[in-house]
mmCIF file of C-alpha atoms in Angstrom:
data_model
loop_
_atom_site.group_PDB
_atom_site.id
_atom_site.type_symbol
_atom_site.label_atom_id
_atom_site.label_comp_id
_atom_site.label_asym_id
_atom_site.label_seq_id
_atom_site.Cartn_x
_atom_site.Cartn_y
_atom_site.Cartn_z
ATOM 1 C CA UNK E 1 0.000 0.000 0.000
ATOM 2 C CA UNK E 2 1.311 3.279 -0.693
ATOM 3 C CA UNK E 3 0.893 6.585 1.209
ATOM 4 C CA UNK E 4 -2.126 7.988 -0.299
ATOM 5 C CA UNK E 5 -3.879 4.323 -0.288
ATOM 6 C CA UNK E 6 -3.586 4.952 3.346
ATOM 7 C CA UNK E 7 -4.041 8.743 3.294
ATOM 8 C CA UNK E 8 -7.666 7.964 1.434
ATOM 9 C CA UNK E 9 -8.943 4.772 3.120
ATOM 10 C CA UNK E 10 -6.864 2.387 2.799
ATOM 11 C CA UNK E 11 -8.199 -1.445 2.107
ATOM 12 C CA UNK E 12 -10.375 -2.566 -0.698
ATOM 13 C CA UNK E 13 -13.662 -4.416 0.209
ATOM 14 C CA UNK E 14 -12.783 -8.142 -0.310
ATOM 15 C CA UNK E 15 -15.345 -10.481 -2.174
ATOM 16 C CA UNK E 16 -17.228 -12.683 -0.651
ATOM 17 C CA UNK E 17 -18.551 -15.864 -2.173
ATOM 18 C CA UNK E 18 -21.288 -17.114 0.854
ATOM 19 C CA UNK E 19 -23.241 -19.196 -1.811
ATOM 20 C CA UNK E 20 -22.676 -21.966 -4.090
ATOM 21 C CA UNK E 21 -22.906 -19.566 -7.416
ATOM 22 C CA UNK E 22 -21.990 -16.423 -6.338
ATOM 23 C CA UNK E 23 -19.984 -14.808 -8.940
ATOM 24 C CA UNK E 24 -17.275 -11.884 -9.021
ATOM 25 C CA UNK E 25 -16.352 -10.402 -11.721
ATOM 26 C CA UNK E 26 -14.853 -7.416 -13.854
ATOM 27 C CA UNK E 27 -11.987 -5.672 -14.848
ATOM 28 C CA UNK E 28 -8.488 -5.604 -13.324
ATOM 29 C CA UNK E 29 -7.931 -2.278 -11.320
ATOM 30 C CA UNK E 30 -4.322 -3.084 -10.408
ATOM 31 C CA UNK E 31 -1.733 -4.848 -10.783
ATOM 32 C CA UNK E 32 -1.632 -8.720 -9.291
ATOM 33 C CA UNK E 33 0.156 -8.712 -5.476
ATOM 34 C CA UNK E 34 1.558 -11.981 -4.050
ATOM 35 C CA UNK E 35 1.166 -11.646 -0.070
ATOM 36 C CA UNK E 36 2.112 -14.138 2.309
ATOM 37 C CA UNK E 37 -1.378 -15.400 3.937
ATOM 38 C CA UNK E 38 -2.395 -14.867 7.561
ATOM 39 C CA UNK E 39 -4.546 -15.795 10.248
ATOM 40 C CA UNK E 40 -7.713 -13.550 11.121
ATOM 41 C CA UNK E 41 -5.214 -12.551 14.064
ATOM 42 C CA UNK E 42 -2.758 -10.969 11.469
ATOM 43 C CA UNK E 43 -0.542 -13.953 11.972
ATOM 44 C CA UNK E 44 1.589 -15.137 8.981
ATOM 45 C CA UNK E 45 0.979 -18.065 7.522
ATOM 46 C CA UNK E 46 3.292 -20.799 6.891
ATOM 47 C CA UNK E 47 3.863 -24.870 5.693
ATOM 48 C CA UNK E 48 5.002 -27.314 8.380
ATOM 49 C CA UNK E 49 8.450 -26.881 7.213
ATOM 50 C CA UNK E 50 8.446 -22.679 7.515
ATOM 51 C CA UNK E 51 7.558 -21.308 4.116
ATOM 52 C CA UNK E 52 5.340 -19.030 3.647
ATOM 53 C CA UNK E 53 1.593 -19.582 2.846
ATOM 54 C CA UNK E 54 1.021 -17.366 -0.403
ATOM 55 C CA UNK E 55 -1.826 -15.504 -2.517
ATOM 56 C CA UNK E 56 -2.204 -13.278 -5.192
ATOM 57 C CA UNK E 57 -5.017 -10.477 -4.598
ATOM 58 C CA UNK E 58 -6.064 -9.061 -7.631
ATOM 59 C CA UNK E 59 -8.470 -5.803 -7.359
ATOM 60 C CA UNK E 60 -11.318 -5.972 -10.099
ATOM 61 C CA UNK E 61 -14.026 -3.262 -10.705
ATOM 62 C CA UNK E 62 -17.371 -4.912 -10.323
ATOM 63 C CA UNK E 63 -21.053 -4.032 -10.627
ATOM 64 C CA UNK E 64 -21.432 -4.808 -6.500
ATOM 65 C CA UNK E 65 -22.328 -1.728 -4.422
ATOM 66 C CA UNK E 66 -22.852 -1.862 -0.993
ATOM 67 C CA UNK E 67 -26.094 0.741 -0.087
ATOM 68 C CA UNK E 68 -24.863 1.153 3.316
ATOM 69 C CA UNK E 69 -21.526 2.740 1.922
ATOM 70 C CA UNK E 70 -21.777 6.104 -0.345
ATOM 71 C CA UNK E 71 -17.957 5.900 -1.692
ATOM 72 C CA UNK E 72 -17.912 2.174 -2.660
ATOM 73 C CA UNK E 73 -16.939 2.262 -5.381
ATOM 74 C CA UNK E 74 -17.556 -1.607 -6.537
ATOM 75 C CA UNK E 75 -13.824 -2.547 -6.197
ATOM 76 C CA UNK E 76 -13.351 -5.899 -4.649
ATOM 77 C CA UNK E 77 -10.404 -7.769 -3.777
ATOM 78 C CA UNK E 78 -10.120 -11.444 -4.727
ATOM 79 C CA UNK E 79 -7.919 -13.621 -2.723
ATOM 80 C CA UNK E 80 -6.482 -15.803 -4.802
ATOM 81 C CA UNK E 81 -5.122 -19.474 -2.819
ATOM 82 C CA UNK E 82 -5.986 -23.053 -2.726
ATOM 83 C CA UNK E 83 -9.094 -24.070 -5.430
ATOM 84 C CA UNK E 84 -9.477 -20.663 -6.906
ATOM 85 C CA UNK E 85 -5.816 -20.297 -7.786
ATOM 86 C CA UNK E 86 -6.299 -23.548 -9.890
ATOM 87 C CA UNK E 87 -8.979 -22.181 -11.644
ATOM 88 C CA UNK E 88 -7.667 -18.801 -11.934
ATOM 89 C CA UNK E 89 -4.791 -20.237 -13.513
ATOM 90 C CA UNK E 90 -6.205 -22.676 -15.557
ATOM 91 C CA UNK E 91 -8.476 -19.531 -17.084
ATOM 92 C CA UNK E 92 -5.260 -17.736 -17.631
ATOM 93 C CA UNK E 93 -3.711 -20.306 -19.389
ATOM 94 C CA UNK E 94 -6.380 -21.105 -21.770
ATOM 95 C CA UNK E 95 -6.685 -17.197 -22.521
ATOM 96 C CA UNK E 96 -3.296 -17.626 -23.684
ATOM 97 C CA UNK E 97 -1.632 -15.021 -21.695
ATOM 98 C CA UNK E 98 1.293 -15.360 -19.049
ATOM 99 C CA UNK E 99 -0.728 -13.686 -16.153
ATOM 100 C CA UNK E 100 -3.136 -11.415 -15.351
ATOM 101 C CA UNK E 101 -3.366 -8.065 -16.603
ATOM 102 C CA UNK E 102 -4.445 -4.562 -15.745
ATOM 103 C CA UNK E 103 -7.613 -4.133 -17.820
ATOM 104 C CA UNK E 104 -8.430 -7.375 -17.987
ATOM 105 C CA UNK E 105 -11.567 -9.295 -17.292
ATOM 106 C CA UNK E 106 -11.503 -11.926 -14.341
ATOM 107 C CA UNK E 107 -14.490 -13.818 -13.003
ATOM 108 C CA UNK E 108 -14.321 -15.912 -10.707
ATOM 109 C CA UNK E 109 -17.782 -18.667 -9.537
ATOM 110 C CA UNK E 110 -17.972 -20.687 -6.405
ATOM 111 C CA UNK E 111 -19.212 -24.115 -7.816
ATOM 112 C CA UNK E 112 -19.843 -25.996 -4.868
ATOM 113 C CA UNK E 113 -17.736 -28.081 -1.679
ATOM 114 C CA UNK E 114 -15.078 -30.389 -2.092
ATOM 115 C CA UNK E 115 -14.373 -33.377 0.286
ATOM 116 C CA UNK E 116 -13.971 -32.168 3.994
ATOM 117 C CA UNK E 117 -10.493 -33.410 4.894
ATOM 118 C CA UNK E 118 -10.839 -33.169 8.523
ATOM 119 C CA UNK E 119 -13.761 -33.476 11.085
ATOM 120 C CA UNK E 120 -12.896 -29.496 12.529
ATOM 121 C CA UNK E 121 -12.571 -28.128 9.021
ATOM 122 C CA UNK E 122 -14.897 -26.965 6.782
ATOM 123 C CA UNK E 123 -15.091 -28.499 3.229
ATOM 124 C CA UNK E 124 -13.466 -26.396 0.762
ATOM 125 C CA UNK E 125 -14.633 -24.474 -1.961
ATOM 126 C CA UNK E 126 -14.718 -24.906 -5.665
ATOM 127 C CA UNK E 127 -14.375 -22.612 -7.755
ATOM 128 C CA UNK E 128 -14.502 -21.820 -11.904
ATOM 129 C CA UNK E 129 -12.766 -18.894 -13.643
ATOM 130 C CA UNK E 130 -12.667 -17.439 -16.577
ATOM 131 C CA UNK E 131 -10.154 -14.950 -18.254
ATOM 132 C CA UNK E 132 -10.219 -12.421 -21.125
ATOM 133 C CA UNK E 133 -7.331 -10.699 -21.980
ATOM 134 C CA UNK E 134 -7.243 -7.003 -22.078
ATOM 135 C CA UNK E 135 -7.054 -5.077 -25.635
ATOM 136 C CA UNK E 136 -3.685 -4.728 -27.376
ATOM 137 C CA UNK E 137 -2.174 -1.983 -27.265
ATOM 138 C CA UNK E 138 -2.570 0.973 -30.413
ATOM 139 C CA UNK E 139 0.869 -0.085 -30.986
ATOM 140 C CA UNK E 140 0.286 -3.583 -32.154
ATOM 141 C CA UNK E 141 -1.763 -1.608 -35.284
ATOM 142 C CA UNK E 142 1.326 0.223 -36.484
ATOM 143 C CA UNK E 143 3.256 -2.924 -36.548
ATOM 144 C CA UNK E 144 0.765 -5.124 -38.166
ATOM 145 C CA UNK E 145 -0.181 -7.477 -35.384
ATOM 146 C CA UNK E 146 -3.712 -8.275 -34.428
ATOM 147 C CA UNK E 147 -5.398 -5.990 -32.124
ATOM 148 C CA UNK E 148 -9.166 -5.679 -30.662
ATOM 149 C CA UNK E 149 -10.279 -2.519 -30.308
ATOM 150 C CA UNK E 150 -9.761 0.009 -27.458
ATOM 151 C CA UNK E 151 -12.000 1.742 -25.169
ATOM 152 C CA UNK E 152 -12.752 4.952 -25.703
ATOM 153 C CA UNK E 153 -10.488 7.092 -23.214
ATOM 154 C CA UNK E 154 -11.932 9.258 -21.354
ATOM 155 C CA UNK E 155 -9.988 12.550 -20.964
ATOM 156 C CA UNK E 156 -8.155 12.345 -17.677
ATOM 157 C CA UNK E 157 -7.378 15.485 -15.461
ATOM 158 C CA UNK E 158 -4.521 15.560 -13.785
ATOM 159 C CA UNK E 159 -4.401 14.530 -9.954
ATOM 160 C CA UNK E 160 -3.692 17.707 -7.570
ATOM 161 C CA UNK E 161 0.141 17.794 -6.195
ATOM 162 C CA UNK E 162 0.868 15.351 -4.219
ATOM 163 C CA UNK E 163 -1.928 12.697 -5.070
ATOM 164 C CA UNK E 164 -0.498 9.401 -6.864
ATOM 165 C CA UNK E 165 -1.368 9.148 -10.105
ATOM 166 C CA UNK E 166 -2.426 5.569 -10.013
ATOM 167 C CA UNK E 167 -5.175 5.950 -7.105
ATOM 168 C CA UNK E 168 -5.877 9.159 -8.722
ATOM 169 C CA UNK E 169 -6.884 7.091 -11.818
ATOM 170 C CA UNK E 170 -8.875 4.697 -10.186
ATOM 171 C CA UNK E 171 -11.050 7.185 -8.243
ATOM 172 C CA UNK E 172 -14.406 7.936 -9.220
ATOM 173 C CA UNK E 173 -15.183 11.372 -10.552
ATOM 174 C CA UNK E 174 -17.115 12.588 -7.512
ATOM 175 C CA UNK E 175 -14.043 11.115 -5.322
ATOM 176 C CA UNK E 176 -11.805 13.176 -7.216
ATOM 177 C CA UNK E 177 -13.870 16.538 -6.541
ATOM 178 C CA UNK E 178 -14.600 15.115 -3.087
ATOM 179 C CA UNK E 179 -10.307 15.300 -2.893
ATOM 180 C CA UNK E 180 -10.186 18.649 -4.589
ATOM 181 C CA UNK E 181 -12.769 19.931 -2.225
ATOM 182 C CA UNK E 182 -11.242 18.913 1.004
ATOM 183 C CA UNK E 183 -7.740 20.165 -0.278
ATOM 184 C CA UNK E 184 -9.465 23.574 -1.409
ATOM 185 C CA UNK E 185 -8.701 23.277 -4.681
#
C-alpha cells in the first residue's frame, strides 16, 4: 500500500462468495500482489516446514455496491489461494496469456464443496474462472499485429500535487472533486 492508499482509506472491500454460485467479476484495477497469507489474528501463515503460505489479490471493478456505503466504489479484492488459484490459472492459461493483466476481465464462480479433509474443518470451496485478456495496445496496429479494439479514453485530469497518479486514476469522478474539495482546490 502506498501513502495515499492509506491517506484515502486504505483497504479494498474483499469479495465474498457465501453461496454456491456467487460470482465476481470485472476488470483488473491493479496490478496482481503476491502476499504471504495470515490468520484472522494478522498472523503469517506458513507450511510445516516454515515457508510461507502465499496468494495473489487481484483488485477488479465490479457491478457490486454496498447501499450502506456512499464511496464504494464496486472494487473488490479477490484472494487468490488453494481451489481458486487452480482455476484462476487454468483460465489464464487457456486465454493464452502469461498472467493477469491490468484491464483485464476476471471472473471468478464458487461451484460448490469439495471433500472435507478433517472433522474441525470446513469443506473447501470450488471454484470456476474465466479470463479475457485485455485489448492490445494501439501499438500492435502500427506494426501489423492483431489488435481488438480500445475503449474509448476518457480525458483524464490531472491529480492535484501530491496525489499518486495511479489511485488518482482509479477514483471515481465525484471522489476526485470530493479530494479537490477537502484540499481547497
Amino acid at each position: 500500500m502506498n501513502a495515499n492508499e492509506l491517506l484515502m482509506g486504505g483497504g479494498v472491500k474483499s469479495a465474498a462468495f457465501p453461496t454456491v454460485g456467487t460470482c465476481v467479476s470485472g476488470r483488473v484495477v491493479r496490478e496482481p500482489e503476491a502476499r504471504q497469507q495470515t490468520t484472522p489474528e494478522g498472523v503469517a501463515k506458513t507450511f510445516d516446514n516454515g515457508d510461507p503460505m502465499m496468494q495473489i489479490i487481484v483488485q477488479v471493478h465490479t457491478d457490486a455496491r454496498d447501499p450502506q456505503d456512499a464511496d464504494d466504489d464496486g472494487v473488490r479484492a479477490l484472494y487468490i489461494k488453494g481451489n481458486m488459484l487452480s482455476a484462476v490459472r487454468d483460465a489464464v492459461r487457456k486465454s493464452g496469456a502469461k498472467g493477469i493483466e491490468v484491464g483485464a476481465t476476471l471472473t471468478v464462480t464458487y461451484t460448490g464443496d469439495g471433500e472435507k479433509k478433517r472433522a474441525a474443518w470446513s469443506a473447501p470451496k470450488l471454484y470456476s474462472a474465466t479470463y479475457i485478456a485485455p485489448p492490445a495496445p494501439a501499438n500492435n496496429i502500427l506494426m501489423g499485429q492483431p489488435t481488438t479494439p480500445a475503449p474509448q479514453a476518457v480525458p483524464a485530469t490531472p491529480p492535484p500535487a501530491g496525489v499518486d497518479p495511479a489511485l488518482w486514476a482509479q477514483m471515481s469522478t465525484d471522489q476526485r472533486a470530493k479530494l479537490r474539495a477537502a484540499m481547497g482546490q
